[in-house]
Coordinates of C-alpha atoms and ligand atoms in Angstrom, one line a residue:
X1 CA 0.0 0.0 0.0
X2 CA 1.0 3.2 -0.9
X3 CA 1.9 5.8 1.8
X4 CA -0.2 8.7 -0.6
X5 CA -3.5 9.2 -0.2
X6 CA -5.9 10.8 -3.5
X7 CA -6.8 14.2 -3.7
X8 CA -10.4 12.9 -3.5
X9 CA -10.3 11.1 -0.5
X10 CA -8.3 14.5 1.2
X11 CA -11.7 16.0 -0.1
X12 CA -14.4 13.9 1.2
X13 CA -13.5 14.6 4.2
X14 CA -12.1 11.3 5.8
X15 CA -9.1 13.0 6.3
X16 CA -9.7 16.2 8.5
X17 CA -7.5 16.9 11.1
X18 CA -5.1 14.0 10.2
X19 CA -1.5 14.4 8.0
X20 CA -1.5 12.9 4.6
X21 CA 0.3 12.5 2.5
X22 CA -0.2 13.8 -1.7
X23 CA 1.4 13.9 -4.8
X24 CA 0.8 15.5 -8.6
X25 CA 1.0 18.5 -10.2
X26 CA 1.1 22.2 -9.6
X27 CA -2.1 23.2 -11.2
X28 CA -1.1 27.1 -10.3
X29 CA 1.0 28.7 -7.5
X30 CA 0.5 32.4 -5.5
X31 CA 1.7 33.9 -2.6
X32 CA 0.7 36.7 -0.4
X33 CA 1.5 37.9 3.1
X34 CA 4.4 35.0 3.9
X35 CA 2.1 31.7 2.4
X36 CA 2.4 30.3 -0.8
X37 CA -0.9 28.8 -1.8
X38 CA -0.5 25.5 -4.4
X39 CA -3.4 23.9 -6.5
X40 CA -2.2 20.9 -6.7
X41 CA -4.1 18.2 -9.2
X42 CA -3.5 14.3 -9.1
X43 CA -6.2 13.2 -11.6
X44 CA -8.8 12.6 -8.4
X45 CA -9.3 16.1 -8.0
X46 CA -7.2 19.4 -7.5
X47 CA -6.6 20.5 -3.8
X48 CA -5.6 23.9 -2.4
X49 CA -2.2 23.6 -0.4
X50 CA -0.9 26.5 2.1
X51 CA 2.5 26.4 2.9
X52 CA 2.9 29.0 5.9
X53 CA 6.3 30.9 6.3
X54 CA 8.0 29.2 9.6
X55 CA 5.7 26.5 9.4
X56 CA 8.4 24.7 7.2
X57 CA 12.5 25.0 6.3
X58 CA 13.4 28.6 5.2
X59 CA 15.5 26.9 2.5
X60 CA 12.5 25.3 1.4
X61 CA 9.5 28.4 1.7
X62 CA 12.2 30.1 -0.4
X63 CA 12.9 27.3 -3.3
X64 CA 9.0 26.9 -3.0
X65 CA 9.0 30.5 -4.6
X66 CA 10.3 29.5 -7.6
X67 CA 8.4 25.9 -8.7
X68 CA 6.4 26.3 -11.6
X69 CA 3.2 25.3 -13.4
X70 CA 3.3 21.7 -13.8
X71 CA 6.0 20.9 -11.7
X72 CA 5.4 17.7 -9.9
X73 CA 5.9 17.5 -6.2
X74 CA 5.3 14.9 -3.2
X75 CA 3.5 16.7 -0.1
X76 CA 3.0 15.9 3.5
X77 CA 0.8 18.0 5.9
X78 CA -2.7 18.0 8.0
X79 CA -6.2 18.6 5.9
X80 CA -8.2 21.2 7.4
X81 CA -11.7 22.1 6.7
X82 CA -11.7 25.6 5.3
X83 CA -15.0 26.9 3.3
X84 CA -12.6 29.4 2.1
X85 CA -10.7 27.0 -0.1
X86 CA -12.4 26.1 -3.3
X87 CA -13.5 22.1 -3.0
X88 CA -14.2 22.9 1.2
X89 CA -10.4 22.0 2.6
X90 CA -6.7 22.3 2.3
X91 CA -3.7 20.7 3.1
X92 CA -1.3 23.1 5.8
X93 CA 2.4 21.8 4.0
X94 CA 4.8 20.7 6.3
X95 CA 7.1 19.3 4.2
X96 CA 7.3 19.2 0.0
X97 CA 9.7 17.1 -2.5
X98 CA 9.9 18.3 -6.0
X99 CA 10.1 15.1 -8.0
X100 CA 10.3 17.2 -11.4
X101 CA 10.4 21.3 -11.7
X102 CA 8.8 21.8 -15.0
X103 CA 10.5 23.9 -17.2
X104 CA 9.4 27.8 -16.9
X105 CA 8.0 28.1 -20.4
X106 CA 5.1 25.9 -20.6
X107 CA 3.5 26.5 -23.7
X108 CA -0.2 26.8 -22.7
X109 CA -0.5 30.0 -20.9
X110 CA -3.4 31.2 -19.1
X111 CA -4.7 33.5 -22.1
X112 CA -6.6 32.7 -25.2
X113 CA -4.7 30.1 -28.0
X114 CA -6.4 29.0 -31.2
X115 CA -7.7 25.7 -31.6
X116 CA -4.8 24.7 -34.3
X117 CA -2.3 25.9 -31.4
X118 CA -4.4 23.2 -28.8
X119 CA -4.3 20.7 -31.0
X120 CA -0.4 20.9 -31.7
X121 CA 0.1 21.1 -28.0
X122 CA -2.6 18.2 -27.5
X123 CA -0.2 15.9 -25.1
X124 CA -0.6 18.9 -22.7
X125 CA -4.1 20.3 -23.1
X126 CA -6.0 17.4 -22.1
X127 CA -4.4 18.3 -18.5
X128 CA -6.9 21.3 -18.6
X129 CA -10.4 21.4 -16.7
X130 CA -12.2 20.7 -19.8
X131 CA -10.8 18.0 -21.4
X132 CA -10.2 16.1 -17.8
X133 CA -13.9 16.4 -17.1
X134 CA -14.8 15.2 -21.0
X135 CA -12.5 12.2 -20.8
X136 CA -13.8 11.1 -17.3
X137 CA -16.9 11.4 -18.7
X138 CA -16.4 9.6 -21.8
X139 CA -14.9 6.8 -19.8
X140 CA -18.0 6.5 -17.5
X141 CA -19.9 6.4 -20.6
X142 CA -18.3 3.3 -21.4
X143 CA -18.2 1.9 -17.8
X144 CA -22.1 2.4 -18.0
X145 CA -22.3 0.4 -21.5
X146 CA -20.4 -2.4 -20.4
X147 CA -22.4 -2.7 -17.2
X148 CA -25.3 -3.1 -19.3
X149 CA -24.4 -5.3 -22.0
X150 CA -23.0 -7.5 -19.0
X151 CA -26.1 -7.7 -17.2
X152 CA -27.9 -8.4 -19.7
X153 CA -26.5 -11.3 -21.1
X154 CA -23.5 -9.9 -24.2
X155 CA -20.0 -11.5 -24.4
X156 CA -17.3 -9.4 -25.8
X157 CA -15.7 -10.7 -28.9
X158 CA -12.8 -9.0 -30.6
X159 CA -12.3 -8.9 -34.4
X160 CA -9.5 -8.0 -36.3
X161 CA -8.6 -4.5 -37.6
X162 CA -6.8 -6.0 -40.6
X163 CA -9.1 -6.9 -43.0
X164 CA -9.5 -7.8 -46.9
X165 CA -13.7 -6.2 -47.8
X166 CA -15.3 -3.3 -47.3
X167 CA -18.6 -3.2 -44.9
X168 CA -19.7 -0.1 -45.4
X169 CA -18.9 1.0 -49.9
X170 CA -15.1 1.2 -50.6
X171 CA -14.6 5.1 -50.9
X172 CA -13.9 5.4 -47.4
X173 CA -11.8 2.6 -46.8
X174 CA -8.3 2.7 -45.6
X175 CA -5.7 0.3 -47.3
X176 CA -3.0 -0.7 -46.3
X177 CA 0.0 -2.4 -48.0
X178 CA 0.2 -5.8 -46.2
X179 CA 3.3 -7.7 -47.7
X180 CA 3.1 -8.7 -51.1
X181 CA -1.0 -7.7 -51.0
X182 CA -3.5 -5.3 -50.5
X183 CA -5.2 -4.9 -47.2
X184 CA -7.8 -2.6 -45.3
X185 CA -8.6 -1.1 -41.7
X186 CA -11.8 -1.9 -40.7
X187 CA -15.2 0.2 -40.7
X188 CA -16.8 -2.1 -38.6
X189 CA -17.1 -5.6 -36.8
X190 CA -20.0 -6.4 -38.4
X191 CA -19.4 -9.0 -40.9
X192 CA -17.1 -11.0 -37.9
X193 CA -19.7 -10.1 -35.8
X194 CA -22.8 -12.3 -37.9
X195 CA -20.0 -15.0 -38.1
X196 CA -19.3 -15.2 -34.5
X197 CA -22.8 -15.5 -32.8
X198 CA -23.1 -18.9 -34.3
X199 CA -20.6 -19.3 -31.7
X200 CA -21.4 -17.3 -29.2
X201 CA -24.8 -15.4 -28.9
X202 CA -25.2 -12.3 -28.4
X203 CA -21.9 -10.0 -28.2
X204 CA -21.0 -6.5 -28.5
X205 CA -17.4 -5.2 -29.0
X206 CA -15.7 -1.3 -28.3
X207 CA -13.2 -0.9 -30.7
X208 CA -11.5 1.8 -33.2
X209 CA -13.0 1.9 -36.9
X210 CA -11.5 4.1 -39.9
X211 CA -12.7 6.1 -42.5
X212 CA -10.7 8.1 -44.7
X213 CA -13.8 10.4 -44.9
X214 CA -12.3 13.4 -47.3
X215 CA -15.1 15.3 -45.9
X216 CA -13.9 18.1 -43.3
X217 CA -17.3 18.4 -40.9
X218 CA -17.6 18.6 -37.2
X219 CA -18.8 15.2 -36.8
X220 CA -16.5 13.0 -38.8
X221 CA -13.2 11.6 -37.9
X222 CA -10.8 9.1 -39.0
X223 CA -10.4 7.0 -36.8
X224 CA -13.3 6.6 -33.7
X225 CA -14.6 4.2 -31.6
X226 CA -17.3 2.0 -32.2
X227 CA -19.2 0.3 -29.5
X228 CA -21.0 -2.2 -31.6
X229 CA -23.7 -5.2 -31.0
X230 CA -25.3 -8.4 -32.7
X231 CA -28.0 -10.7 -31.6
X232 CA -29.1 -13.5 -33.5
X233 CA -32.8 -14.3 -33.6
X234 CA -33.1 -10.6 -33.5
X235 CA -35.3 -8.1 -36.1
X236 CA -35.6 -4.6 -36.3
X237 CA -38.2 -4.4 -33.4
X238 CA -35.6 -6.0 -31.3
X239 CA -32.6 -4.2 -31.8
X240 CA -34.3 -1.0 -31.4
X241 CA -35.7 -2.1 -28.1
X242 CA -32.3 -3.5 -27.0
X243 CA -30.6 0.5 -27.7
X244 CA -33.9 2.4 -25.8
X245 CA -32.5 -0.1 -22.9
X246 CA -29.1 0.6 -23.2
X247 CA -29.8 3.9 -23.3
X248 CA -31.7 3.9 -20.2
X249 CA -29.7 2.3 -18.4
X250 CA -26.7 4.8 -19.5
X251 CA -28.8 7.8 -18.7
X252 CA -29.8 7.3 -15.2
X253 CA -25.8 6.3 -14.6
X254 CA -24.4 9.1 -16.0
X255 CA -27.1 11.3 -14.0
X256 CA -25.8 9.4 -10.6
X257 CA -21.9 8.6 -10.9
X258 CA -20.7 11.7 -13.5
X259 CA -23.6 14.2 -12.2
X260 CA -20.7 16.8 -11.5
X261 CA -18.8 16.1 -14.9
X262 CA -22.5 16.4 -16.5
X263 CA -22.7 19.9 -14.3
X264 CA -19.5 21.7 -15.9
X265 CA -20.7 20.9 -19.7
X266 CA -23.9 22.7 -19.2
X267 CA -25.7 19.0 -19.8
X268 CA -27.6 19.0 -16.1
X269 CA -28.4 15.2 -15.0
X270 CA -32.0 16.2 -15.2
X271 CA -32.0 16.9 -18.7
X272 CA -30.6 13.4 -19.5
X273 CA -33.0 11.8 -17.2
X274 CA -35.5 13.6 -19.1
X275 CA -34.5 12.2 -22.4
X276 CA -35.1 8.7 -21.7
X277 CA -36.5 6.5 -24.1
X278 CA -38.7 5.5 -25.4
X279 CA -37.3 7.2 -28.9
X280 CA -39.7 8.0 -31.3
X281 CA -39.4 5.8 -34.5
X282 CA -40.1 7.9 -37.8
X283 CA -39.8 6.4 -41.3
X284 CA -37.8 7.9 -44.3
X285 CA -40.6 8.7 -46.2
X286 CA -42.2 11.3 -43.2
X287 CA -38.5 12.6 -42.8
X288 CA -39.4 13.3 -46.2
X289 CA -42.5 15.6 -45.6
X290 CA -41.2 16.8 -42.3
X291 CA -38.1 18.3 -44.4
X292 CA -40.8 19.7 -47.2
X293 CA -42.8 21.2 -44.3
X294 CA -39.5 23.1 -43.0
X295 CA -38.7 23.8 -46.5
X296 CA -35.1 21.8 -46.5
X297 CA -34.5 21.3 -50.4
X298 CA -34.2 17.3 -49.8
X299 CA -35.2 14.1 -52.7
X300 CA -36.5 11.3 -51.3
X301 CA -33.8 8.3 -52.2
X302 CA -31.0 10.8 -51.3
X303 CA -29.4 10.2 -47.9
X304 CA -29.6 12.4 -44.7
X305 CA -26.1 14.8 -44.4
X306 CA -25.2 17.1 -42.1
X307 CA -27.7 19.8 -43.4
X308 CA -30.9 17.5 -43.4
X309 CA -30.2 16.0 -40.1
X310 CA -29.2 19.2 -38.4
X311 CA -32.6 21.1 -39.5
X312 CA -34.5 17.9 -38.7
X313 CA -33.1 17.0 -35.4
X314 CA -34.2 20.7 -34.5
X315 CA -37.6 19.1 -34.5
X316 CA -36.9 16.6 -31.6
X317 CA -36.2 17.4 -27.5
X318 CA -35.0 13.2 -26.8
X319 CA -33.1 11.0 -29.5
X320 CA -35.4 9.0 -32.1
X321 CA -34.9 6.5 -34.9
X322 CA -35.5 7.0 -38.4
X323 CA -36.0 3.7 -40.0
X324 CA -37.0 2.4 -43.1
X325 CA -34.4 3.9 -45.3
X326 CA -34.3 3.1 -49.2
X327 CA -31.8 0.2 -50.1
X328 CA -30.3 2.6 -52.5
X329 CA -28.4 4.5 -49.6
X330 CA -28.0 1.1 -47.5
X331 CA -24.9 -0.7 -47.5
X332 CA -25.4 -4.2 -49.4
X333 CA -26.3 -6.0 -46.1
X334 CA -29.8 -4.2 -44.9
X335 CA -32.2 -6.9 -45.3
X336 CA -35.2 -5.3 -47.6
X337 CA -38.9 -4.7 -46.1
X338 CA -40.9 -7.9 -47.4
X339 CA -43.8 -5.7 -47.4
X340 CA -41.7 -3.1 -49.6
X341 CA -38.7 -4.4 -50.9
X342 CA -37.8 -0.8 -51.8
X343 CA -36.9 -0.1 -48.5
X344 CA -34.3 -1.2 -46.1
X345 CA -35.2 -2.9 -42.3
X346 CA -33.0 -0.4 -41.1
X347 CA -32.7 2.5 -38.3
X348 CA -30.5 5.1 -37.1
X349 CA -30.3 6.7 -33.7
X350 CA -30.6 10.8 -33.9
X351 CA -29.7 12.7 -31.1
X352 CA -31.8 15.7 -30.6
X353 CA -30.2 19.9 -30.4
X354 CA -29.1 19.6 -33.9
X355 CA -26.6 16.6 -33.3
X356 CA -28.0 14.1 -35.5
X357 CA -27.3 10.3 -36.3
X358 CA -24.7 8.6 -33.6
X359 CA -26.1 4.9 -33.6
X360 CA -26.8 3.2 -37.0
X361 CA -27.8 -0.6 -38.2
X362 CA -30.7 -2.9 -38.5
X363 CA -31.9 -6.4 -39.5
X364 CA -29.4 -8.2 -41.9
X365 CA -29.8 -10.4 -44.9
X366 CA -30.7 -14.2 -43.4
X367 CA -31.2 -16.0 -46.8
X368 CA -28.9 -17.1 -49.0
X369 CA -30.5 -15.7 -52.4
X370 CA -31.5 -12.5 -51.1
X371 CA -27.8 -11.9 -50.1
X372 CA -26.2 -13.2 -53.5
X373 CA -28.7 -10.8 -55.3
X374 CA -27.9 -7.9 -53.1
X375 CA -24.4 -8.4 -53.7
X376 CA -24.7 -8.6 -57.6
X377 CA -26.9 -5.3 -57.3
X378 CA -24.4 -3.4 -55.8
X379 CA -21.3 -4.5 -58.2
X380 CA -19.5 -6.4 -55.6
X381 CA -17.1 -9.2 -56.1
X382 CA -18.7 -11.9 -54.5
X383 CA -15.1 -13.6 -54.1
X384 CA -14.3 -10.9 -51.9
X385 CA -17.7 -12.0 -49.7
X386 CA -17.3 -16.1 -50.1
X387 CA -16.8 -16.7 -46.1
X388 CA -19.7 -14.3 -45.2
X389 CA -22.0 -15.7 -47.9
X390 CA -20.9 -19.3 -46.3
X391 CA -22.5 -18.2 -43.1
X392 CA -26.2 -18.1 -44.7
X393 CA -25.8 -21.8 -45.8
X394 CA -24.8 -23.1 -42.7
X395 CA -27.8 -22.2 -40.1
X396 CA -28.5 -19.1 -40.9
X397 CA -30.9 -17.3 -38.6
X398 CA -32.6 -13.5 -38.7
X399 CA -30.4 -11.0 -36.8
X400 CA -29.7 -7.9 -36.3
X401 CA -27.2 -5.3 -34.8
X402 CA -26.2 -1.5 -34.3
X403 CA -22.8 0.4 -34.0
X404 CA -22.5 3.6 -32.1
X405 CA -20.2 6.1 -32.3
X406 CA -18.6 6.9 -28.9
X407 CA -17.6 10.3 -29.8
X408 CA -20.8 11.3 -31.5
X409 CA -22.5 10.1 -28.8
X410 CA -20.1 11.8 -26.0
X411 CA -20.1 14.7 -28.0
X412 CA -23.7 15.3 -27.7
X413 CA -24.3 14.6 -24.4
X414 CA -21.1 17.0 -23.6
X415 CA -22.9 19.7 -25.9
X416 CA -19.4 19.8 -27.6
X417 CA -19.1 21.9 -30.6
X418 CA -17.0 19.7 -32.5
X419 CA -16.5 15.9 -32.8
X420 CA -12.4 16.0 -32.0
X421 CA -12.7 17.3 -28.2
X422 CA -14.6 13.9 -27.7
X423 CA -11.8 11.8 -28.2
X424 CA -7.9 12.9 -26.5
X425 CA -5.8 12.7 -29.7
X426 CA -8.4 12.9 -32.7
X427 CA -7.2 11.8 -36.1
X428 CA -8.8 14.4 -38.7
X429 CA -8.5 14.4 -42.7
X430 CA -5.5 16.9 -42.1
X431 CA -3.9 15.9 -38.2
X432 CA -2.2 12.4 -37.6
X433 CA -0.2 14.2 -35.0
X434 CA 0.7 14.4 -31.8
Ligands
4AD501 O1 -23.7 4.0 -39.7 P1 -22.4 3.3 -39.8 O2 -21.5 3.4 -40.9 O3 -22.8 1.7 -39.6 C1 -21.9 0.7 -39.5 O4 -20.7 0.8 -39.6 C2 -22.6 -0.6 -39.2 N1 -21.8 -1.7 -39.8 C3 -22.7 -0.7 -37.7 C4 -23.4 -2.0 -37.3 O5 -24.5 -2.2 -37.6 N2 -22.7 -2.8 -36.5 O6 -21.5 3.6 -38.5 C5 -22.1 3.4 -37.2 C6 -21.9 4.7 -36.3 C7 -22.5 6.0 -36.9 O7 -23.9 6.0 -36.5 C8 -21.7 7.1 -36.3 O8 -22.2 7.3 -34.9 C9 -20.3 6.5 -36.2 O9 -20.5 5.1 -36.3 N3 -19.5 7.0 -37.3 C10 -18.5 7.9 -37.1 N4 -18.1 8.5 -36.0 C11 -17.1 9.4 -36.2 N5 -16.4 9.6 -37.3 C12 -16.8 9.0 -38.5 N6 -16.2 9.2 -39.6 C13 -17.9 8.1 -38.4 N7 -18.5 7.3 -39.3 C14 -19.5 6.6 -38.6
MG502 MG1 -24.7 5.5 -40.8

């Protein structure tokens, strides 16, 4: 056991009146009237620190003049309650060891820098208040997925990254040169995914996907991560219902564990509590007329972008599915409507405020012929397809499953402006770096 306590545990309390000991980094230093007072920040929370003149060494209240932001420092000293400090304590220093003085230049100052500038010096701005409380919040997201896809009955399964044919149309595909032959990075798990709950059941994976979108929008990356699911014996209906419970179940524990986190985004618990499903399910066709009504220019058989979904989403105060799209905007796998083949048993999640779409999937193909023909419709080598067709001849079954976009989805519920501060080191059409 460690000898350090975390900053948290200093400021719930269980600490008062006893000496601690804590370590991380100088958040920001001042000193007035003989005490130096250090915000010191350990990734559980961010402390004030008083360090009294004559209360410690000279020799060290005078080299404690001259640590800078960032520096990283071991501290030992008795927690008081003091309203006066922000967080309702502090720590009275009686001793300090400066493990690392950072050097006196760090390059994000306390005044305004452009967002290139922050995303060149991204290895030091996710240190700032923001992008901590984002990332904790991103990773409770998770937490809160997992939970449920554990409780109710999911195995993870992992499939490869590498891969040799496209899931979703090859114009965003990624290749890669993989010895003497061409290979891809994946878009999705899907096509592993209908191969592997013969084996398994139901499963769900959270895993990075690529597109070499050329496209330069606020909601588009490179690479993201894609929390994704597939249940056999599934349809439409089902997968629907099984995101409304996920979503739930997400909802009311984000509102309970990351109710602070939600607090500093502007995204009260309340208002997410409020949101809870069940989503509204609206077909293509009256996306159609509501778009005509608002007088969006928009064709039927056309897909939704960013301008169709943005005034349409408008519309809505709690995420909703539009299902039902035309197979012509459908990647090859969306099992057509037997009551109108036209159309595609399909349906993406839209997140209300102008977001738009952040889950999307549907029932697949089952039968063998209806898959061969979809294939040939949309110009695909079947070659490329031959293991995935083999999985409709050996007990194939109707079933169905959804991917979501983590940082879409974080970024929404964040009220984020743009897609990259969802995710610590986004990759973008023009930034591969740091
Ligand atoms: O709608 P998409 O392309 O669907 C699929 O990949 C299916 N194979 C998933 C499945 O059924 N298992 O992508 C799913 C989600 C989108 O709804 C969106 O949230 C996200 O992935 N997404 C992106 N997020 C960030 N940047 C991009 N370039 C994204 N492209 C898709
Ligand atoms: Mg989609």
């Amino acid at each position: 056991m460690s000898e350090f306590v975390d900053i948290s545990s200093v400021l719930s309390g269980q600490y008062t009146g006893k000496t601690v000991q804590v370590r991380g980094w100088l958040d920001n230093m001042r000193s007035s009237g003989g005490i130096h007072f250090f915000m010191v920040r350990d990734g559980t929370g961010l402390i004030q620190c008083t360090m009294k003149k004559g209360k410690v060494d000279d020799t060290k209240f005078e080299e404690a003049k001259n640590l800078t932001q960032e520096s990283s420092l071991e501290l030992t000293g008795t927690v008081y309650e003091d309203k006066r400090a922000p967080g309702g304590y502090e720590i009275r220093v009686e001793n300090i060891n400066v493990v690392n003085l950072a050097e006196a230049d760090y390059p994000i100052a306390k005044k305004f820098h452009g967002p290139e500038f922050l995303l060149d010096h991204r290895h030091l701005w996710i240190r700032s208040p923001k992008m901590q409380t984002i990332l904790r919040l991103r990773s409770k997201f998770l937490e809160a997925a997992r939970e449920w896809f554990q409780n109710n009955g999911f195995t993870e399964f992992h499939s490869p990254t590498l891969i040799t044919a496209a899931c979703e149309g090859g114009s965003t595909l990624f290749s890669v040169k993989y010895f003497e032959q061409e290979a891809y990075l994946t878009q999705s798990w899907q096509l592993y995914a209908e191969a592997a709950i013969a084996s398994l059941g139901k499963i769900y994976t959270v895993a990075p996907s690529f597109r070499a979108e050329k496209s330069r929008t606020r909601r588009h990356l490179t690479e993201y991560w894609h929390l994704e699911a597939e249940a056999p014996w599934c349809d439409l209906d089902c997968i629907m219902m099984i995101q409304e419970s996920l979503f739930s179940h997400v909802f009311s524990r984000l509102a309970e564990k990351a109710a602070k986190e939600l607090e500093m985004l502007g995204r009260p618990p309340q208002e997410l509590l409020r949101m809870s499903p069940p989503f509204q399910r609206v077909r293509y066709d009256e996306v159609v007329s509501i778009l005509e009504k608002k007088g969006v220019k928009f064709e039927y058989g056309n897909d939704l972008g960013w301008v169709e979904e943005k005034q349409l989403t408008e519309e809505f105060d709690k995420p909703f599915f539009v299902t039902h799209f035309p197979k012509g905007i459908k990647a090859f796998y969306h099992k057509p409507d037997p009551s109108n083949p036209n159309v595609t048993l399909s349906a993406d999640l839209l997140a209300p405020e102008g977001y738009g779409e952040i889950t999307g999937g549907g029932q697949r193909i089952h039968d063998l012929g209806e898959l061969l023909k979809r294939i040939e419709e949309e110009n695909l080598n079947p070659k490329d397809y031959e293991w995935y067709i083999d999985l409709r001849r050996y007990g194939s079954v109707p079933h169905s499953g959804f991917g979501l976009g983590v940082e879409r989805t974080v970024a929404w519920i964040c009220k984020l402006e743009h897609i990259r501060d969802a995710i610590a080191f986004p990759r973008l059409i023009n930034r591969v770096y740091p």
